Tab-separated table of C-alpha atoms in Angstrom:
chain	number	residue	atom	x	y	z
S	140	MET	CA	-0.595	-6.620	-21.401
S	141	GLY	CA	-0.729	-9.458	-23.799
S	142	ARG	CA	3.259	-9.957	-22.979
S	143	TYR	CA	2.582	-9.941	-19.437
S	144	VAL	CA	-0.539	-12.675	-19.748
S	145	ILE	CA	1.813	-14.765	-21.632
S	146	ARG	CA	4.782	-14.229	-19.351
S	147	ARG	CA	2.427	-15.352	-16.478
S	148	LEU	CA	0.674	-18.096	-18.246
S	149	LEU	CA	4.639	-19.450	-18.704
S	150	GLN	CA	5.040	-18.975	-15.090
S	151	MET	CA	2.539	-21.305	-14.189
S	152	ILE	CA	3.678	-24.134	-15.896
S	153	PRO	CA	6.545	-24.997	-13.541
S	154	VAL	CA	3.878	-24.185	-10.242
S	155	PHE	CA	1.711	-26.455	-11.994
S	156	ILE	CA	4.121	-29.211	-12.512
S	157	GLY	CA	5.354	-28.898	-8.715
S	158	ALA	CA	2.220	-28.577	-7.151
S	159	THR	CA	0.442	-31.848	-8.836
S	160	LEU	CA	4.036	-33.524	-8.226
S	161	LEU	CA	3.948	-32.899	-3.962
S	162	ILE	CA	0.045	-33.906	-4.197
S	163	PHE	CA	0.646	-36.942	-6.024
S	164	LEU	CA	3.532	-37.811	-3.401
S	165	MET	CA	1.483	-36.815	-0.212
S	166	VAL	CA	-1.513	-38.795	-1.660
S	167	ASN	CA	0.684	-41.956	-2.084
S	168	VAL	CA	1.927	-41.937	1.165
S	169	MET	CA	-1.519	-41.894	2.924
S	170	GLY	CA	-1.967	-45.230	2.856
S	171	ASP	CA	-2.240	-48.437	1.282
S	172	PRO	CA	-5.603	-47.910	-1.285
S	173	ILE	CA	-5.456	-51.811	-1.779
S	174	ALA	CA	-6.163	-52.333	1.892
S	175	GLY	CA	-9.214	-50.147	1.738
S	176	LEU	CA	-10.554	-51.963	-1.671
S	177	CYS	CA	-10.662	-55.454	0.285
S	178	GLY	CA	-12.539	-53.911	3.463
S	179	ASP	CA	-11.943	-55.328	6.970
S	180	ARG	CA	-10.230	-58.029	5.800
S	181	ALA	CA	-6.652	-58.113	4.089
S	182	CYS	CA	-6.749	-59.071	0.422
S	183	ASP	CA	-4.909	-62.342	-0.397
S	184	PRO	CA	-1.450	-61.719	-1.908
S	185	ALA	CA	-3.155	-62.987	-5.781
S	186	THR	CA	-5.846	-60.597	-5.411
S	187	ALA	CA	-3.563	-57.671	-4.355
S	188	ALA	CA	-1.253	-58.478	-6.949
S	189	GLN	CA	-4.076	-58.335	-9.548
S	190	LEU	CA	-5.404	-55.007	-8.009
S	191	GLU	CA	-1.896	-53.539	-8.048
S	192	LYS	CA	-1.504	-54.438	-11.695
S	193	GLU	CA	-4.905	-53.159	-12.945
S	194	PHE	CA	-4.524	-49.770	-11.244
S	195	GLY	CA	-0.850	-49.431	-12.211
S	196	LEU	CA	0.049	-49.437	-8.513
S	197	ASP	CA	2.952	-52.055	-9.201
S	198	LYS	CA	5.249	-49.381	-10.583
S	199	PRO	CA	7.439	-47.114	-9.013
S	200	VAL	CA	5.676	-43.528	-7.826
S	201	TRP	CA	7.555	-41.497	-10.265
S	202	GLN	CA	6.829	-43.613	-12.926
S	203	GLN	CA	3.107	-43.761	-11.822
S	204	TYR	CA	3.417	-39.499	-11.668
S	205	LEU	CA	4.789	-39.709	-15.531
S	206	ILE	CA	2.089	-41.921	-16.636
S	207	TYR	CA	-0.647	-39.655	-14.694
S	208	MET	CA	0.602	-36.492	-16.335
S	209	GLY	CA	0.650	-37.978	-19.699
S	210	ASN	CA	-2.645	-38.881	-19.245
S	211	LEU	CA	-3.729	-35.706	-17.739
S	212	PHE	CA	-2.467	-33.697	-20.812
S	213	THR	CA	-5.028	-35.988	-22.916
S	214	GLY	CA	-7.988	-35.305	-20.477
S	215	ASP	CA	-7.912	-38.888	-18.776
S	216	PHE	CA	-7.738	-37.799	-15.048
S	217	GLY	CA	-7.758	-41.846	-14.055
S	218	THR	CA	-10.571	-44.168	-13.061
S	219	ALA	CA	-11.673	-44.469	-9.508
S	220	PHE	CA	-11.266	-47.851	-7.611
S	221	ASN	CA	-15.282	-48.246	-8.029
S	222	GLY	CA	-14.508	-48.211	-12.033
S	223	GLN	CA	-16.216	-44.986	-12.659
S	224	PRO	CA	-14.309	-42.185	-14.645
S	225	VAL	CA	-12.824	-39.413	-12.328
S	226	THR	CA	-14.062	-37.205	-15.103
S	227	GLU	CA	-17.612	-38.288	-14.431
S	228	LEU	CA	-17.534	-37.882	-10.863
S	229	MET	CA	-16.155	-34.091	-11.678
S	230	ALA	CA	-18.778	-33.394	-14.006
S	231	ASN	CA	-21.258	-33.980	-11.149
S	232	ALA	CA	-19.495	-32.586	-8.491
S	233	PHE	CA	-17.676	-29.301	-9.828
S	234	PRO	CA	-21.169	-27.287	-11.285
S	235	VAL	CA	-22.643	-27.840	-7.739
S	236	THR	CA	-19.502	-26.143	-5.975
S	237	ILE	CA	-19.283	-23.620	-8.450
S	238	ARG	CA	-22.987	-22.744	-7.693
S	239	LEU	CA	-22.405	-23.022	-4.033
S	240	THR	CA	-19.088	-20.858	-4.222
S	241	ILE	CA	-20.769	-18.111	-6.674
S	242	VAL	CA	-23.279	-17.620	-3.447
S	243	ALA	CA	-20.650	-17.499	-1.140
S	244	ILE	CA	-18.662	-14.840	-3.317
S	245	LEU	CA	-21.944	-12.701	-3.628
S	246	PHE	CA	-22.215	-12.612	-0.044
S	247	GLU	CA	-18.562	-11.703	0.065
S	248	ILE	CA	-18.868	-8.908	-2.058
S	249	VAL	CA	-22.296	-7.639	-1.418
S	250	ILE	CA	-22.326	-7.862	2.543
S	251	GLY	CA	-18.782	-7.680	3.091
S	252	ILE	CA	-17.676	-4.687	1.040
S	253	SER	CA	-20.806	-2.910	1.870
S	254	LEU	CA	-20.207	-3.086	5.784
S	255	GLY	CA	-16.735	-2.321	5.496
S	256	VAL	CA	-17.206	0.861	3.601
S	257	LEU	CA	-19.988	1.576	6.182
S	258	THR	CA	-18.011	1.048	9.056
S	259	GLY	CA	-14.948	2.620	7.089
S	260	LEU	CA	-16.590	5.968	6.724
S	261	ARG	CA	-17.952	5.775	10.230
S	262	ARG	CA	-14.889	4.601	12.319
S	263	GLY	CA	-15.217	5.020	15.961
S	264	ARG	CA	-18.700	5.273	16.178
S	265	PRO	CA	-21.296	2.949	17.433
S	266	ILE	CA	-22.347	0.938	14.245
S	267	ASP	CA	-18.648	0.580	13.604
S	268	THR	CA	-17.783	-1.151	17.084
S	269	THR	CA	-20.961	-3.308	16.695
S	270	VAL	CA	-19.727	-4.473	13.313
S	271	LEU	CA	-16.495	-5.298	14.576
S	272	VAL	CA	-17.647	-7.343	17.700
S	273	LEU	CA	-19.886	-8.947	15.296
S	274	THR	CA	-17.162	-10.189	12.855
S	275	LEU	CA	-14.782	-10.874	15.623
S	276	VAL	CA	-17.532	-13.302	17.233
S	277	VAL	CA	-18.004	-15.005	13.304
S	278	LEU	CA	-14.209	-15.313	13.101
S	279	SER	CA	-13.835	-16.986	16.536
S	280	ILE	CA	-16.479	-19.898	15.642
S	281	PRO	CA	-15.320	-22.747	13.391
S	282	THR	CA	-17.513	-23.029	10.294
S	283	PHE	CA	-18.822	-26.470	11.172
S	284	VAL	CA	-20.125	-25.137	14.240
S	285	THR	CA	-21.879	-22.235	12.510
S	286	GLY	CA	-23.443	-24.606	9.813
S	287	LEU	CA	-24.460	-27.063	12.474
S	288	LEU	CA	-26.320	-24.413	14.676
S	289	ILE	CA	-27.986	-22.838	11.165
S	290	GLN	CA	-29.266	-26.343	10.349
S	291	LEU	CA	-30.697	-27.384	13.925
S	292	LEU	CA	-32.510	-23.948	14.296
S	293	LEU	CA	-33.512	-23.008	10.768
S	294	GLY	CA	-33.950	-26.396	9.433
S	295	VAL	CA	-35.164	-28.721	12.309
S	296	LYS	CA	-36.459	-26.576	14.886
S	297	TRP	CA	-38.101	-23.829	12.902
S	298	GLY	CA	-38.554	-25.412	9.517
S	299	TRP	CA	-37.656	-22.003	7.634
S	300	ILE	CA	-34.973	-24.248	5.193
S	301	LYS	CA	-34.281	-27.867	4.129
S	302	PRO	CA	-32.064	-29.477	6.574
S	303	ALA	CA	-30.662	-31.440	3.582
S	304	VAL	CA	-29.802	-29.922	-0.306
S	305	SER	CA	-31.626	-32.017	-2.751
S	306	THR	CA	-29.381	-33.778	-5.207
S	307	ASP	CA	-29.576	-30.963	-7.990
S	308	ALA	CA	-28.661	-28.400	-5.495
S	309	PRO	CA	-30.500	-25.638	-7.447
S	310	PHE	CA	-29.428	-21.841	-6.119
S	311	ASP	CA	-32.213	-21.242	-3.950
S	312	GLU	CA	-31.476	-23.851	-1.932
S	313	LEU	CA	-27.460	-23.190	-1.673
S	314	ILE	CA	-28.393	-19.677	0.096
S	315	VAL	CA	-28.093	-20.869	3.488
S	316	PRO	CA	-25.102	-23.128	3.015
S	317	GLY	CA	-23.195	-20.118	0.707
S	318	LEU	CA	-23.723	-18.107	3.633
S	319	VAL	CA	-22.285	-20.576	5.903
S	320	LEU	CA	-19.421	-21.157	3.732
S	321	ALA	CA	-18.569	-17.589	3.326
S	322	SER	CA	-19.006	-16.645	6.834
S	323	VAL	CA	-15.202	-16.389	8.137
S	324	SER	CA	-14.365	-15.097	4.649
S	325	LEU	CA	-16.959	-12.409	4.815
S	326	ALA	CA	-15.729	-11.214	8.111
S	327	TYR	CA	-12.295	-10.508	6.910
S	328	VAL	CA	-13.464	-8.737	3.883
S	329	THR	CA	-15.447	-6.316	6.008
S	330	ARG	CA	-12.269	-5.698	8.265
S	331	LEU	CA	-10.214	-5.477	5.546
S	332	THR	CA	-12.358	-3.271	3.554
S	333	ARG	CA	-13.065	-1.328	6.542
S	334	THR	CA	-9.381	-0.720	7.186
S	335	SER	CA	-8.526	0.204	3.815
S	336	ILE	CA	-11.355	2.837	3.616
S	337	ALA	CA	-10.583	4.239	6.921
S	338	GLU	CA	-6.473	4.507	5.714
S	339	ASN	CA	-7.556	5.920	2.160
S	340	LYS	CA	-9.917	8.430	3.518
S	341	ARG	CA	-7.027	10.260	4.950
S	342	ALA	CA	-5.301	10.206	1.791
S	343	ASP	CA	-4.024	13.576	0.060
S	344	TYR	CA	-6.116	12.630	-3.217
S	345	VAL	CA	-9.265	12.413	-1.263
S	346	ARG	CA	-8.777	15.749	0.047
S	347	THR	CA	-7.812	17.010	-3.099
S	348	ALA	CA	-11.170	15.689	-4.676
S	349	VAL	CA	-13.234	17.232	-1.554
S	350	ALA	CA	-11.608	20.459	-2.157
S	351	LYS	CA	-12.660	20.627	-5.739
S	352	GLY	CA	-16.292	20.286	-4.702
S	353	LEU	CA	-16.791	16.926	-5.947
S	354	PRO	CA	-20.181	15.412	-4.857
S	355	ARG	CA	-19.458	12.956	-1.819
S	356	ARG	CA	-20.951	9.840	-3.408
S	357	ARG	CA	-18.374	10.574	-6.633
S	358	VAL	CA	-15.425	11.164	-4.076
S	359	ILE	CA	-16.571	7.363	-2.122
S	360	THR	CA	-17.251	5.565	-5.753
S	361	ARG	CA	-14.488	7.322	-7.956
S	362	HIS	CA	-11.617	7.916	-5.649
S	363	LEU	CA	-11.625	6.535	-2.450
S	364	LEU	CA	-13.608	2.855	-2.888
S	365	ARG	CA	-11.822	2.212	-6.411
S	366	ASN	CA	-8.192	2.415	-4.448
S	367	SER	CA	-9.254	0.848	-1.420
S	368	LEU	CA	-10.746	-2.176	-3.342
S	369	ILE	CA	-7.373	-3.584	-4.259
S	370	PRO	CA	-6.246	-5.605	-1.087
S	371	VAL	CA	-9.659	-6.777	-1.302
S	372	VAL	CA	-10.048	-8.249	-4.666
S	373	THR	CA	-6.443	-9.669	-3.562
S	374	PHE	CA	-8.350	-11.791	-0.742
S	375	ILE	CA	-11.229	-12.601	-2.895
S	376	GLY	CA	-9.432	-13.980	-5.594
S	377	ALA	CA	-7.538	-16.207	-3.540
S	378	ASP	CA	-10.784	-17.187	-1.794
S	379	ILE	CA	-12.337	-18.606	-4.867
S	380	GLY	CA	-9.978	-21.735	-4.801
S	381	ALA	CA	-10.029	-21.776	-1.134
S	382	LEU	CA	-14.004	-21.986	-1.000
S	383	MET	CA	-13.956	-24.794	-3.402
S	384	GLY	CA	-11.663	-26.747	-1.780
S	385	GLY	CA	-12.553	-25.644	1.860
S	386	ALA	CA	-16.383	-26.553	1.402
S	387	ILE	CA	-15.845	-30.200	2.843
S	388	ALA	CA	-17.395	-29.491	6.263
S	389	THR	CA	-20.147	-27.382	4.792
S	390	GLU	CA	-21.218	-29.927	1.900
S	391	ARG	CA	-21.048	-32.671	4.576
S	392	ILE	CA	-23.434	-30.806	7.059
S	393	PHE	CA	-25.793	-29.922	4.451
S	394	ASN	CA	-25.486	-33.157	2.287
S	395	ILE	CA	-24.342	-31.457	-0.796
S	396	HIS	CA	-22.258	-33.684	-3.398
S	397	GLY	CA	-19.886	-31.336	-4.411
S	398	VAL	CA	-16.064	-31.285	-4.575
S	399	GLY	CA	-15.766	-31.328	-1.146
S	400	TYR	CA	-17.711	-34.269	-0.469
S	401	GLN	CA	-15.545	-36.602	-3.266
S	402	LEU	CA	-12.696	-35.246	-1.965
S	403	TYR	CA	-13.758	-36.501	1.661
S	404	GLN	CA	-14.824	-39.904	0.064
S	405	GLY	CA	-11.711	-40.082	-1.828
S	406	ILE	CA	-9.052	-39.817	1.230
S	407	VAL	CA	-11.455	-42.110	3.599
S	408	ARG	CA	-11.344	-44.460	0.760
S	409	GLN	CA	-7.718	-43.814	0.012
S	410	ASN	CA	-8.856	-43.364	-3.717
S	411	THR	CA	-5.472	-41.751	-5.416
S	412	GLN	CA	-6.807	-41.071	-8.493
S	413	THR	CA	-9.894	-39.189	-7.315
S	414	VAL	CA	-8.040	-36.834	-4.827
S	415	VAL	CA	-5.350	-36.052	-7.076
S	416	GLY	CA	-7.555	-35.326	-10.102
S	417	PHE	CA	-9.599	-32.945	-8.045
S	418	VAL	CA	-6.974	-31.324	-6.485
S	419	THR	CA	-5.282	-30.675	-9.613
S	420	VAL	CA	-8.185	-28.966	-10.927
S	421	LEU	CA	-8.296	-26.782	-7.922
S	422	VAL	CA	-4.878	-25.794	-8.424
S	423	LEU	CA	-5.701	-24.581	-12.034
S	424	VAL	CA	-8.620	-22.736	-10.494
S	425	PHE	CA	-5.706	-20.858	-7.642
S	426	LEU	CA	-3.651	-20.058	-10.760
S	427	LEU	CA	-6.341	-18.785	-13.269
S	428	ALA	CA	-7.939	-17.041	-10.162
S	429	ASN	CA	-4.417	-14.937	-9.079
S	430	LEU	CA	-3.801	-14.172	-12.797
S	431	LEU	CA	-7.469	-12.406	-12.994
S	432	VAL	CA	-6.790	-10.642	-9.939
S	433	ASP	CA	-3.612	-9.214	-11.214
S	434	LEU	CA	-5.262	-8.125	-14.334
S	435	LEU	CA	-7.909	-6.202	-12.490
S	436	TYR	CA	-5.390	-4.131	-10.491
S	437	ALA	CA	-5.008	-1.960	-13.554
S	438	VAL	CA	-8.820	-1.760	-14.124
S	439	LEU	CA	-9.203	-0.535	-10.273
S	440	ASP	CA	-5.993	1.646	-10.286
S	441	PRO	CA	-5.059	3.755	-12.988
S	442	ARG	CA	-1.770	3.979	-11.833
S	443	ILE	CA	-0.688	0.535	-12.693
S	444	ARG	CA	0.273	-0.615	-16.014
S	445	TYR	CA	1.358	-3.631	-17.436
S	446	ALA	CA	4.193	-3.215	-20.183
């Protein structure tokens, strides 16, 4: 197991370098960040030259990348164009988005897996058909439409929730935004769990456990559910980074100042350091989440061992 973890960590290095290089190149071709600093009027040549020198934009792109990576390994993610260090923006944004992601993941695990197990065990029955139709409806509606509709009904019209989340963003105010953020993924988890349960229910090891006279609950939890969760865990592990990076619409709707909000502001203002810094951390989240998922395989399925 230890050798496997070390090998996977070493494999992350070229993936991380390649991903950050692509991100850096794509962000640098979005437009001229100096033009965004000067507002509607074009900068005069002297001011533009001074700003380019101050932020290191007068150097070739490859040299800017090497400087950025060198600073990155010392914990310096650069400075935003407003003079605020990117690490300060991260310190304010990531805790909020992490709390929002935790709420969304809990909805996926509790509601998604529960509905998937229920419908998988009762495949073809009315409850199975009802859940499948509901998940199909959720999948067909964009997240921003769901968020705006819930905000209008629950927040503005009926007053059951606050239309906008406060600056501190406590967990109780993030329940509804977390449900909105998790809605599409929750539907996928439900359908994926249902399919996996329905397929494994006919497996030989399940029939053997039933023939041995084991209690139904033990057959479901110890044998059927454990092996059926492997594809579900894979999806949820990959979804962690996707939720954190894809929360732009949800955070904009509910005025949550998290990672999505900062990414949106960085893209609009063409703030290279902010966008690259935040996406770099999200790349690390993706890599670590995938490693954790691979390690969970051995916990869920005893047949899987890492030499």
